[in-house]
Amino acid sequence: MNELNGFKITKRDRVLRAWQVSTGLVREYQEYAREIENEDKELAKTFAQLSENEAHHSALLLKILEEIE
C-alpha cells in the first residue's frame, strides 16, 4: 500500500482505476474509428482493433477486481 496525503491506496484502488481508464479507452477508440471511417478506412480499422485489444485488458482487470471483492 502507498500513502498519498495521508490516504492509503490499496491494490483494489489501483485495479479499479486501471479498469476505469481501460474502459474509457475502449469507448474513445470506438469513437475515433466511427469518426474517421469515411475519410481513412485503414486508420479507422486500426482504432477498431485497438478498441478490441483494450476491451480484453478491461475484461481482465474486471475479473481481477471481482476476485479482490
Short mmCIF file of C-alpha atoms in Angstrom, two decimals:
data_model
loop_
_atom_site.label_atom_id
_atom_site.label_comp_id
_atom_site.label_asym_id
_atom_site.label_seq_id
_atom_site.Cartn_x
_atom_site.Cartn_y
_atom_site.Cartn_z
CA MET A 1 0.00 0.00 0.00
CA ASN A 2 1.13 3.51 -0.73
CA GLU A 3 0.25 6.56 1.25
CA LEU A 4 -0.51 9.78 -0.51
CA ASN A 5 -1.51 12.82 1.51
CA GLY A 6 -2.43 10.55 4.40
CA PHE A 7 -4.62 8.23 2.32
CA LYS A 8 -3.80 4.58 1.85
CA ILE A 9 -4.03 3.48 -1.76
CA THR A 10 -4.75 -0.23 -1.93
CA LYS A 11 -4.29 -2.75 -4.72
CA ARG A 12 -8.07 -2.64 -5.17
CA ASP A 13 -7.86 1.12 -5.71
CA ARG A 14 -5.15 0.62 -8.34
CA VAL A 15 -7.05 -2.12 -10.19
CA LEU A 16 -10.29 -0.14 -10.07
CA ARG A 17 -8.59 2.94 -11.51
CA ALA A 18 -6.85 0.89 -14.21
CA TRP A 19 -10.20 -0.69 -15.15
CA GLN A 20 -11.85 2.75 -15.34
CA VAL A 21 -9.08 4.08 -17.59
CA SER A 22 -9.21 0.97 -19.75
CA THR A 23 -12.97 1.14 -20.28
CA GLY A 24 -12.59 4.81 -21.18
CA LEU A 25 -10.02 3.92 -23.81
CA VAL A 26 -12.35 1.31 -25.31
CA ARG A 27 -15.01 3.99 -25.78
CA GLU A 28 -12.55 6.55 -27.14
CA TYR A 29 -11.05 4.16 -29.69
CA GLN A 30 -14.53 3.14 -30.83
CA GLU A 31 -15.49 6.78 -31.22
CA TYR A 32 -12.32 7.58 -33.17
CA ALA A 33 -12.98 4.65 -35.50
CA ARG A 34 -16.55 5.84 -36.18
CA GLU A 35 -15.49 9.47 -36.67
CA ILE A 36 -12.91 8.74 -39.36
CA GLU A 37 -14.30 5.63 -41.04
CA ASN A 38 -15.34 7.58 -44.15
CA GLU A 39 -12.10 9.51 -44.57
CA ASP A 40 -9.46 6.90 -43.63
CA LYS A 41 -10.69 3.32 -43.50
CA GLU A 42 -7.28 1.89 -42.63
CA LEU A 43 -6.82 4.16 -39.62
CA ALA A 44 -10.41 3.52 -38.57
CA LYS A 45 -9.65 -0.20 -38.71
CA THR A 46 -6.59 0.35 -36.52
CA PHE A 47 -8.66 2.21 -33.93
CA ALA A 48 -11.27 -0.54 -34.00
CA GLN A 49 -8.55 -3.13 -33.35
CA LEU A 50 -7.13 -1.03 -30.53
CA SER A 51 -10.60 -0.91 -29.03
CA GLU A 52 -10.87 -4.70 -29.17
CA ASN A 53 -7.43 -5.14 -27.62
CA GLU A 54 -8.25 -2.71 -24.84
CA ALA A 55 -11.56 -4.49 -24.21
CA HIS A 56 -9.55 -7.62 -23.43
CA HIS A 57 -7.44 -5.66 -20.94
CA SER A 58 -10.59 -4.22 -19.41
CA ALA A 59 -12.16 -7.66 -19.02
CA LEU A 60 -9.01 -9.00 -17.36
CA LEU A 61 -8.94 -6.08 -14.93
CA LEU A 62 -12.63 -6.56 -14.13
CA LYS A 63 -12.01 -10.24 -13.37
CA ILE A 64 -9.16 -9.29 -11.02
CA LEU A 65 -11.35 -6.66 -9.39
CA GLU A 66 -14.14 -9.18 -8.83
CA GLU A 67 -11.66 -11.58 -7.24
CA ILE A 68 -10.46 -8.87 -4.87
CA GLU A 69 -14.04 -8.08 -3.85
#
